Coordinates of C-alpha atoms in Angstrom, one line a residue:
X49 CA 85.3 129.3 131.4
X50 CA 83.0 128.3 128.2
X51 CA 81.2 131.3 127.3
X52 CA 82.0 132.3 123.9
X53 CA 83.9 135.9 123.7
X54 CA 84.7 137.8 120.9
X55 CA 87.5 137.5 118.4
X56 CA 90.8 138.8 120.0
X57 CA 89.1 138.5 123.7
X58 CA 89.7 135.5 126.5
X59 CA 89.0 134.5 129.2
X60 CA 91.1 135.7 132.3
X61 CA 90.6 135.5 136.0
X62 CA 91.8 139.2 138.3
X63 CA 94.6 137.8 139.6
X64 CA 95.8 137.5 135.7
X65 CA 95.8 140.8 135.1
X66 CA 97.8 142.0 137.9
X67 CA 100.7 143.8 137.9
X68 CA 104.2 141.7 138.2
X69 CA 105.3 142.9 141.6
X70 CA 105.4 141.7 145.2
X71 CA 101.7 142.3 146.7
X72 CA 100.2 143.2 143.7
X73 CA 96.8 142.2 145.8
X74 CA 96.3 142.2 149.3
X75 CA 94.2 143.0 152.1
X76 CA 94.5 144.9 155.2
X77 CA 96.3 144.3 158.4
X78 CA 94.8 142.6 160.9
X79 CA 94.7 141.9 164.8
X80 CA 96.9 144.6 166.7
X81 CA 98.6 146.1 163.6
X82 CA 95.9 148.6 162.9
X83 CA 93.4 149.6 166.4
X84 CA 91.7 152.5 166.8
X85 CA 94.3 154.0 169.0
X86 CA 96.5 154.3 165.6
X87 CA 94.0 156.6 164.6
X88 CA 95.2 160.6 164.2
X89 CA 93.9 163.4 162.7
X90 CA 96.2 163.6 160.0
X91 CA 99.0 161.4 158.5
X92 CA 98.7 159.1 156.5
X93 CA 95.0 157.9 154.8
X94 CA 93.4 154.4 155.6
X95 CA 90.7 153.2 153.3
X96 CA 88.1 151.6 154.8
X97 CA 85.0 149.7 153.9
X98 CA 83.1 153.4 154.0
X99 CA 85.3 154.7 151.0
X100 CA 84.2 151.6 148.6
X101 CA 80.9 152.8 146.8
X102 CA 79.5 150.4 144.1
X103 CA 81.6 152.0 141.0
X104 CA 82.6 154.6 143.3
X105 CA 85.6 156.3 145.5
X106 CA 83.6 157.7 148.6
X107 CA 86.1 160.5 150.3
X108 CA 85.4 159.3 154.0
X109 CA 88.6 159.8 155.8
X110 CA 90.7 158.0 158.3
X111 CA 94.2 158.6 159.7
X112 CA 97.3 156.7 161.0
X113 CA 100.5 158.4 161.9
X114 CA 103.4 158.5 159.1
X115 CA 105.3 156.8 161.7
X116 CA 103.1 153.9 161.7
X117 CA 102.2 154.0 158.2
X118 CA 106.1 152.3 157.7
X119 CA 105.1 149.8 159.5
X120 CA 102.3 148.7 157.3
X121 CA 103.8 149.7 153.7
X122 CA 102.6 146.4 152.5
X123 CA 99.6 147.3 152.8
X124 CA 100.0 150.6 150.7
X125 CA 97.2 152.2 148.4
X126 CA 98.4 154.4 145.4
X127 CA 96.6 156.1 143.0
X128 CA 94.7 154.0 139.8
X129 CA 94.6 151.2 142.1
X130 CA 91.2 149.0 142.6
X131 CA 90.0 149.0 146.1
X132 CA 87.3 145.8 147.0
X133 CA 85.1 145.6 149.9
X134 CA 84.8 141.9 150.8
X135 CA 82.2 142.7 153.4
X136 CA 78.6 143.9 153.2
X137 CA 76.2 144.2 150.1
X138 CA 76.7 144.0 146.6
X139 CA 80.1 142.1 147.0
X140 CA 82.3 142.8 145.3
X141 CA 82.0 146.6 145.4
X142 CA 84.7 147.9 143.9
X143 CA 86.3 151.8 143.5
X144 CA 89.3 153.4 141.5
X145 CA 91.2 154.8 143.8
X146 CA 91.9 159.0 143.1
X147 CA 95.3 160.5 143.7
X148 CA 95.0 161.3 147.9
X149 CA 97.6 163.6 148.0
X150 CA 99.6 161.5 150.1
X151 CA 100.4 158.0 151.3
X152 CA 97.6 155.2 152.2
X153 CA 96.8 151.9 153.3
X154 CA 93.6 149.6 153.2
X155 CA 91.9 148.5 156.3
X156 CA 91.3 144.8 157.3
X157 CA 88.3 143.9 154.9
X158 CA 89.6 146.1 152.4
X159 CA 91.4 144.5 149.1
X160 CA 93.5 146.5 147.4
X161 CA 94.1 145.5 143.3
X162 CA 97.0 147.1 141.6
X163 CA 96.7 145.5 137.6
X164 CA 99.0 145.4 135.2
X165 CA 99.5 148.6 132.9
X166 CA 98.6 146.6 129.9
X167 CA 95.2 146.6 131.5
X168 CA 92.9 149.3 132.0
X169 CA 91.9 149.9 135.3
X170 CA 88.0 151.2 134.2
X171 CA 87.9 148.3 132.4
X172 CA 88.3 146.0 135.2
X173 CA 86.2 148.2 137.4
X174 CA 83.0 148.3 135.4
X175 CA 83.9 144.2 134.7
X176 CA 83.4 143.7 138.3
X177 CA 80.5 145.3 138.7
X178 CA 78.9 143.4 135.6
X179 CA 75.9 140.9 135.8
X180 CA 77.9 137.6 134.8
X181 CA 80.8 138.2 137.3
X182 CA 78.2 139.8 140.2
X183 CA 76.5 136.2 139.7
X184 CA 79.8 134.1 140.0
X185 CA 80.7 136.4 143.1
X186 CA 77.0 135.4 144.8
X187 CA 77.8 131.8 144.4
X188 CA 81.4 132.7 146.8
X189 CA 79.8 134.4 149.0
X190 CA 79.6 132.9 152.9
X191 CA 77.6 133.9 155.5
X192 CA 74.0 135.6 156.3
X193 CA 74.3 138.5 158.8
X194 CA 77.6 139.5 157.5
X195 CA 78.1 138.4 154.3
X196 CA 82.0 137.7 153.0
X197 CA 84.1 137.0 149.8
X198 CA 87.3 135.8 150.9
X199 CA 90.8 137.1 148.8
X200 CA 91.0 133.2 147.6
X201 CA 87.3 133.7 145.7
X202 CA 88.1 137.7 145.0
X203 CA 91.3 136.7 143.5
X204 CA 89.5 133.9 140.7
X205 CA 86.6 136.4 139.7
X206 CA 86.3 136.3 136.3
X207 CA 87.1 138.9 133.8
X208 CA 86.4 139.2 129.7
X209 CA 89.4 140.8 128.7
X210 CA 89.6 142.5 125.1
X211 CA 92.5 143.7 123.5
X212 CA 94.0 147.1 124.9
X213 CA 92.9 149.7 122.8
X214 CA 89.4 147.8 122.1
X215 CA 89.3 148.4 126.6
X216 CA 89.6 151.9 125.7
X217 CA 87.2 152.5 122.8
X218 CA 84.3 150.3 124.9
X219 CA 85.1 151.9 128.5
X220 CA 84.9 155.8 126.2
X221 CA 81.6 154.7 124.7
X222 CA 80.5 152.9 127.9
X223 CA 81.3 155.9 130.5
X224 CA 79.1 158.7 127.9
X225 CA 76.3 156.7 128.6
X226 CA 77.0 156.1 132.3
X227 CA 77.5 159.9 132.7
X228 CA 73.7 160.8 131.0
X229 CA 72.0 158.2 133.8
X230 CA 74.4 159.6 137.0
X231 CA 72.8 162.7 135.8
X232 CA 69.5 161.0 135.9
X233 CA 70.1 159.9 139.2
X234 CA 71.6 163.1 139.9
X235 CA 68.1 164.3 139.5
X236 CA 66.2 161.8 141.1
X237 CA 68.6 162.4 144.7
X238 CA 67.5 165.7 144.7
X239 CA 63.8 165.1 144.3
X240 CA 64.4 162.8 147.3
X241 CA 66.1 165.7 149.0
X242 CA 63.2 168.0 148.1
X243 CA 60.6 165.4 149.3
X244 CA 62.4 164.8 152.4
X245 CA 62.2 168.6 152.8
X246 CA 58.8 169.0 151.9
X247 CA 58.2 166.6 155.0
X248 CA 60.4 168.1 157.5
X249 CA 58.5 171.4 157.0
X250 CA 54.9 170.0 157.2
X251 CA 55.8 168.0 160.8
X252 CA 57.2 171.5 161.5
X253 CA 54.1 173.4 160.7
X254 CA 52.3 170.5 162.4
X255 CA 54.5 170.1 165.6
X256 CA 55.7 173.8 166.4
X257 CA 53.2 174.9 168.5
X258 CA 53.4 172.3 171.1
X259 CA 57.7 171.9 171.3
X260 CA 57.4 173.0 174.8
X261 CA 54.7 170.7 175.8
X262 CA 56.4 167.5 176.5
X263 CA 56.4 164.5 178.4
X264 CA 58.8 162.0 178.9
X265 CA 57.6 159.4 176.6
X266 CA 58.1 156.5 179.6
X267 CA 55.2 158.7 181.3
X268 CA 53.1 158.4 178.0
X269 CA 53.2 154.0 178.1
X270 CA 50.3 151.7 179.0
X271 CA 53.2 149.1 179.7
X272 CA 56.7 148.8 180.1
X273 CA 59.1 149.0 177.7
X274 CA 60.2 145.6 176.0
X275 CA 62.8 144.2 173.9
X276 CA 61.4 140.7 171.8
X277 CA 63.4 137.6 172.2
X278 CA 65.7 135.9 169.9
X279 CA 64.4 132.5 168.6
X280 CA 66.3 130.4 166.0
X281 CA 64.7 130.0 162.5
X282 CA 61.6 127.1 162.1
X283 CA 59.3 126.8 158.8
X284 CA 56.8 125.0 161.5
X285 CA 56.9 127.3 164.3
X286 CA 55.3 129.9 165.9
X287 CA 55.4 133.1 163.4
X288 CA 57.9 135.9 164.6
X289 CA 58.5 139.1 162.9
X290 CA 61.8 140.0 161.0
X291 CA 63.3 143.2 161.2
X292 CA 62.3 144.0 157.7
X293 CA 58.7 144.5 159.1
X294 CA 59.7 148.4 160.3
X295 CA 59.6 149.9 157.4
X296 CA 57.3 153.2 156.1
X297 CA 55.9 154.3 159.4
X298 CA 53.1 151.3 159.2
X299 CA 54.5 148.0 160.7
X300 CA 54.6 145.0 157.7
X301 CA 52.9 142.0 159.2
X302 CA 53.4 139.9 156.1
X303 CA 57.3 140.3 156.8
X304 CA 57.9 137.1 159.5
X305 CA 59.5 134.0 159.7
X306 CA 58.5 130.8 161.8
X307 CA 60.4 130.8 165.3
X308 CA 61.7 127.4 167.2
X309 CA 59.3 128.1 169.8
X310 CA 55.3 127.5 170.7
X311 CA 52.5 130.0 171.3
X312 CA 53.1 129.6 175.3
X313 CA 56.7 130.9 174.9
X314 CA 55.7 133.5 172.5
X315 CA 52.7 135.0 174.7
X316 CA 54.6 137.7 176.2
X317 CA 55.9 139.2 173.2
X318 CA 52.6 138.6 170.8
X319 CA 52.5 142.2 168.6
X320 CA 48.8 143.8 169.1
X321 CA 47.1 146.5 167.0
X322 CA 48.6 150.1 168.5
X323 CA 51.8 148.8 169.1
X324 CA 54.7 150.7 168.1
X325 CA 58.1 148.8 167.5
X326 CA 61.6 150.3 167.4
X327 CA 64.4 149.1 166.0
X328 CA 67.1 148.6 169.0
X329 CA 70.0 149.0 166.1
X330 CA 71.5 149.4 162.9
X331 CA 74.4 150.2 160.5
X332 CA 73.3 154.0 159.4
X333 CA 72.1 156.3 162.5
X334 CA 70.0 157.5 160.1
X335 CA 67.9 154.1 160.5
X336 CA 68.5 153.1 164.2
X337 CA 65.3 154.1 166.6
X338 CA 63.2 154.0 163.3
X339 CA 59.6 152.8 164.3
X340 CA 56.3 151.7 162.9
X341 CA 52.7 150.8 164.1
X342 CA 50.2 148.0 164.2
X343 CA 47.8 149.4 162.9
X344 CA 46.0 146.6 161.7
X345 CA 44.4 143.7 164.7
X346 CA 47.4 141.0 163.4
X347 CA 46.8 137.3 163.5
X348 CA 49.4 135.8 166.2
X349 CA 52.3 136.7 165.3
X350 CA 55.4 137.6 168.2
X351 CA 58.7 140.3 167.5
X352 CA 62.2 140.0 167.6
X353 CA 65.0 141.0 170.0
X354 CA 65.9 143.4 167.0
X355 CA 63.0 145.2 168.2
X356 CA 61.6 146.9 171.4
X357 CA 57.8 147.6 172.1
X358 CA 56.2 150.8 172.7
X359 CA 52.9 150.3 173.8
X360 CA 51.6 153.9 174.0
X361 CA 48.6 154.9 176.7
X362 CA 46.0 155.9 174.4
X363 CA 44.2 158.0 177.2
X364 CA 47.4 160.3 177.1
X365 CA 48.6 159.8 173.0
X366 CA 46.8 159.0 169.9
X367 CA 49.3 156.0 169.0
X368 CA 48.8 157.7 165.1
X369 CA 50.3 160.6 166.3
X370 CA 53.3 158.9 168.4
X371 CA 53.8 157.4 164.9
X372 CA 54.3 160.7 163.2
X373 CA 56.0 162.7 166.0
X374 CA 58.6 160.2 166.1
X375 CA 60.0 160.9 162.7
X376 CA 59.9 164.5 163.4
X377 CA 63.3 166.4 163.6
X378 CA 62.8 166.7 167.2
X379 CA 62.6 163.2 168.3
X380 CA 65.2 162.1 165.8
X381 CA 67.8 164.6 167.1
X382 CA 67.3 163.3 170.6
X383 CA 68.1 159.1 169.3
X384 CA 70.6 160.2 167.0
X385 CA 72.7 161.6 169.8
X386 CA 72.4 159.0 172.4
X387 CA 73.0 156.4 170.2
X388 CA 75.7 154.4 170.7
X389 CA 78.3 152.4 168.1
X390 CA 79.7 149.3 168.6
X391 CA 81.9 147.2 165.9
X392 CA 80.1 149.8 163.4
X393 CA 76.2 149.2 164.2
X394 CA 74.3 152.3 165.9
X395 CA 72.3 151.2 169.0
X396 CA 69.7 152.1 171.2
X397 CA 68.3 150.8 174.4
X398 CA 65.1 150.9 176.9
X399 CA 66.2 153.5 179.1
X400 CA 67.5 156.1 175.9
X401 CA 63.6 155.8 174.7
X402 CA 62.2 156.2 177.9
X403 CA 64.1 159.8 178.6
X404 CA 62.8 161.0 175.0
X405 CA 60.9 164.1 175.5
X406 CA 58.0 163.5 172.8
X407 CA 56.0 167.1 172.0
X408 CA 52.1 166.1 173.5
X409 CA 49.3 168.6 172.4
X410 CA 46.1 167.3 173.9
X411 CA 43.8 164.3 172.2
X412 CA 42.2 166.2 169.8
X413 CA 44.5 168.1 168.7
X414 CA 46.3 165.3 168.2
X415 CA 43.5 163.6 165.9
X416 CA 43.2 166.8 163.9
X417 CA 47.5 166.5 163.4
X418 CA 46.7 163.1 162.1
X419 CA 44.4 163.9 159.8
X420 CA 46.4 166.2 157.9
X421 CA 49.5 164.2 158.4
X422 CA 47.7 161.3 156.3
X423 CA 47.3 164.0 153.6
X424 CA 50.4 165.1 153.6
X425 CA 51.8 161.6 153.7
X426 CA 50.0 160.1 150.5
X427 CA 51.1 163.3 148.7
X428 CA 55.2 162.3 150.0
X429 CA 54.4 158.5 149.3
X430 CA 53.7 159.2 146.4
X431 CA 56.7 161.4 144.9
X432 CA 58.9 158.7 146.5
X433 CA 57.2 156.0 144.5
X434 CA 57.8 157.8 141.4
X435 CA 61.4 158.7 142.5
X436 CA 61.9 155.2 143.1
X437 CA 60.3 154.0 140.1
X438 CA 62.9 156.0 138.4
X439 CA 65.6 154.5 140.0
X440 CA 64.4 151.0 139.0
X441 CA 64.7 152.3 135.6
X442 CA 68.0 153.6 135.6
X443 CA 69.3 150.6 137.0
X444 CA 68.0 148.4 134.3
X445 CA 69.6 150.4 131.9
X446 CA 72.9 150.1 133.5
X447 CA 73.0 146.6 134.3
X448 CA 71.8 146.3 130.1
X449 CA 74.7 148.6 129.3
X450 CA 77.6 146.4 131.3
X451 CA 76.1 143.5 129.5
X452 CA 76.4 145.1 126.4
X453 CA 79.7 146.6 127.1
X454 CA 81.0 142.9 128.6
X455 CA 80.0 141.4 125.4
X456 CA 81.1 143.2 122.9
X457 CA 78.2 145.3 121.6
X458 CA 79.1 148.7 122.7
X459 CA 82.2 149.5 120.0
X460 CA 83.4 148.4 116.9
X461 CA 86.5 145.7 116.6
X462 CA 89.5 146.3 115.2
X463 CA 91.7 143.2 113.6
X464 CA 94.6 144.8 113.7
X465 CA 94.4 145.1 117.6
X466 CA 96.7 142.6 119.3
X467 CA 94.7 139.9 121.0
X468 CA 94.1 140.0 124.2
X469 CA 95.9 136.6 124.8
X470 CA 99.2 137.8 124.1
X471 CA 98.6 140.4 126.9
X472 CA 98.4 137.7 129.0
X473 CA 101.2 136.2 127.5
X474 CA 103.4 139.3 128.3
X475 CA 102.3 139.6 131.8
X476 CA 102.7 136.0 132.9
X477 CA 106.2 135.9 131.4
X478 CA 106.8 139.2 133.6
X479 CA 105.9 137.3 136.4
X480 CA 108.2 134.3 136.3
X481 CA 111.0 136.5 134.8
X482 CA 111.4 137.9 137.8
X483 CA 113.2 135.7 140.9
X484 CA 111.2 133.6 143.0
X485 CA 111.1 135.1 146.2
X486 CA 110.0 138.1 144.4
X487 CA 106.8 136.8 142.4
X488 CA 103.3 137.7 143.6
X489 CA 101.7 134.7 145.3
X490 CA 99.2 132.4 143.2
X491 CA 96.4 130.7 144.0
X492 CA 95.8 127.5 143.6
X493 CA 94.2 125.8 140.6
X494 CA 90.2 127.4 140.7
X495 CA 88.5 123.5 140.3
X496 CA 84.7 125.6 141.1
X497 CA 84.9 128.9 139.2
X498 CA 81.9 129.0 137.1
X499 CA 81.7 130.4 133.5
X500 CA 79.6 133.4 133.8
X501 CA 75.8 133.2 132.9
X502 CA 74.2 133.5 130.0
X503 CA 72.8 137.2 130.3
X504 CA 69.8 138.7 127.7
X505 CA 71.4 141.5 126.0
X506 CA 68.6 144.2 125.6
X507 CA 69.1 146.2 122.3
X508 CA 69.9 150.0 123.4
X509 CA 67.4 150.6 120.8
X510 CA 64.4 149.2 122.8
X511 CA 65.6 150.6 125.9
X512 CA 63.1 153.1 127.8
X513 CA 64.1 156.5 128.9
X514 CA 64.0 157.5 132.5
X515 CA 60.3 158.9 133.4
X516 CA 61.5 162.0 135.3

């Protein structure tokens, strides 16, 4: 690794700076050893992907009986540990693990980091969140739907390491400004919360009056219900719609992809203007059964099996209003509770839409909701723009601080501070001072492992301050 660091800093890789013992890092058991039958309600914890937050310890909590836990002691989790998730987004998310009160394990996906106590453990955890070694990670990562970063390519991530007591002075300096923007963001969550409130109590004021006026909404359909078709990926083909297009009540035609198919194949799926499409699942209930409409007469364009097709009877429902009832309290209870999970995605299905019972005042009372709904939605659509305008913000300013912090900027140096190499010095001769059988396992020789980018230090100076 050629970047320059420094004086007294190097180079190291994680699986440097862990701690001389048996296991130091390790993953989850696999297979049989852990199924949700071991699950109790109390025993021992097992940390999951849900408890690894990006620079965070979530406290979502799992069970396995003591008994059990024995039987998976390799696997164990203690307190001041570093917990990975090698699955999902913004690999690798990391978390310091708190003290649980009790014993632990990670879960299969799940890597569990104990360092060395030479090395601070805030130090590695805001290192692993930094620009240059997020970079390296994306250039490990394998595979689309699901993306993965194996314990091989977690183990060869690379961290600057200063000398001890510079960790210290950088992660004190580093964690005052970190605490002013969670407090920033702090605010921002709650003017989400308030806007999402705000809404909730204008469909309320909106929809009252006709909650015991409902149909089924399969009687409310000039057409059967539909689920698209799945067609592998084609620059030259017909034009399907990716999932991305349900988004903000008002369906995104831009967001497609071309389909290994042709026009005649596509024809009975072809999205037309009224249309409302559902999403048939997701990771969060809070997103499966969203919808949006067509609201616009789209060139030729076809959807995916990730989505099913309301076409509303416009004699019986303004296809506006099906559009704004359906994000209503009411109708979101209803898919929330007969969703069903499988391998952790939320899903929906023809015949859990078609027993919704959708609140249906008649047309014009409908047109008059809609009117005032588009009112009250520029007034939401715009507090969330600014909210998330603010949150762009404050996540420039962190990724600006870890570079800072990574590179030296954020404290002063100190020559009289042993150099970092001879920390690595003292831990590598703590691992081969100790008898074979008993030495943590190495990885082979890292031949890809790329020096971490060049990154643009912004000046704190020039930095802006969150608009709030």
């Amino acid at each position: 690794m050629s970047e320059a660091l420094p004086d007294g800093w190097v180079w190291a890789t994680l699986e440097d700076l862990l701690a001389a013992e048996p296991r130091a890092i390790t993953d989850g058991p696999f297979g049989s050893n852990l199924k949700s039958s071991h699950y109790t309600d109390s025993g021992a914890r097992v940390l999951r992907l849900q408890n690894v937050g990006d620079g965070e310890f979530r406290d979502e909590r799992a069970y396995i009986s003591l008994e059990h836990y024995e039987n998976l002691k390799n696997h164990d989790v203690q307190a001041g540990d570093l917990i990975l998730a090698s699955l999902g987004e913004e690999l690798p998310r990391v978390a310091l693990v708190p003290d649980l009160e009790g014993p632990a394990i990670v879960k299969a996906d799940v890597i569990r980091a104990r360092l060395h106590p030479d090395v601070n453990s805030k130090w590695v955890l805001y290192a692993l969140q930094a620009p240059a070694t997020r970079a390296v990670a994306m250039s490990k990562i394998r595979g689309v739907g699901r993306p993965r970063l194996g314990l091989g390519e977690i183990r060869k991530l690379p961290i600057p390491l200063p000398p001890l007591a510079e960790q210290l002075r950088i992660v004190e300096v580093l964690e005052d400004h970190l605490s002013r923007l969670d407090a920033a963001n702090r605010y921002i969550a709650r003017v989400r919360q308030s806007t999402t409130s705000f809404d909730n109590t204008r469909r309320r004021e909106l929809l009252d009056p006709w909650l015991s006026s409902t149909r089924k909404l399969k009687t409310l359909l000039a057409s059967p219900l539909i689920n698209g078709r799945s067609v592998p990926t084609d620059d030259d083909g017909f034009p399907v719609l990716r999932l991305t297009a349900i988004k903000n009540r008002v369906l995104d035609l831009s967001a497609r992809k071309g389909g290994a198919w042709q026009r005649e194949d596509a024809t009975p799926f072809l999205v037309e203007r009224g249309d409302f499409m559902v999403s048939r699942g997701n990771g969060s209930l809070r997103l499966v059964g969203r919808g949006a409409l067509a609201v616009h007469d789209p060139d030729p364009v076809a959807f995916p099996d990730t989505m099913i097709r309301v076409r509303p009877n416009s004699d019986v429902v303004d296809p506006e209003f099906l559009a704004f009832v359906w994000d209503s309290q009411t109708v979101r209870r209803q898919i929330e509770s007969a969703a069903r999970t499988t391998a952790g995605i939320y899903k929906i299905n023809q015949s859990i839409l078609e027993a919704l019972d959708i609140p249906i005042p008649p047309l014009d009372v409908q047109a008059r909701i809609v009117e005032a709904a588009l009112d009250h939605f520029a007034v939401v659509e715009r507090l969330m723009e600014e909210a998330a305008m603010a949150q762009k913000r404050s996540k420039h300013l962190r990724r600006s601080l870890l570079v800072e912090a990574f590179t030296g900027s954020l404290a002063r140096q100190d020559s009289a501070d042993e150099p970092a190499i001879e920390i690595l010095k003292r831990i590598e001769r703590e691992h081969y001072s100790r008898p074979k059988s008993l030495r943590p396992r190495k990885s082979g020789p890292n031949k890809t492992t790329l020096p971490p980018p060049k990154i643009t230090v912004v000046p704190t100076g020039t930095q802006e301050e969150l608009a709030l």
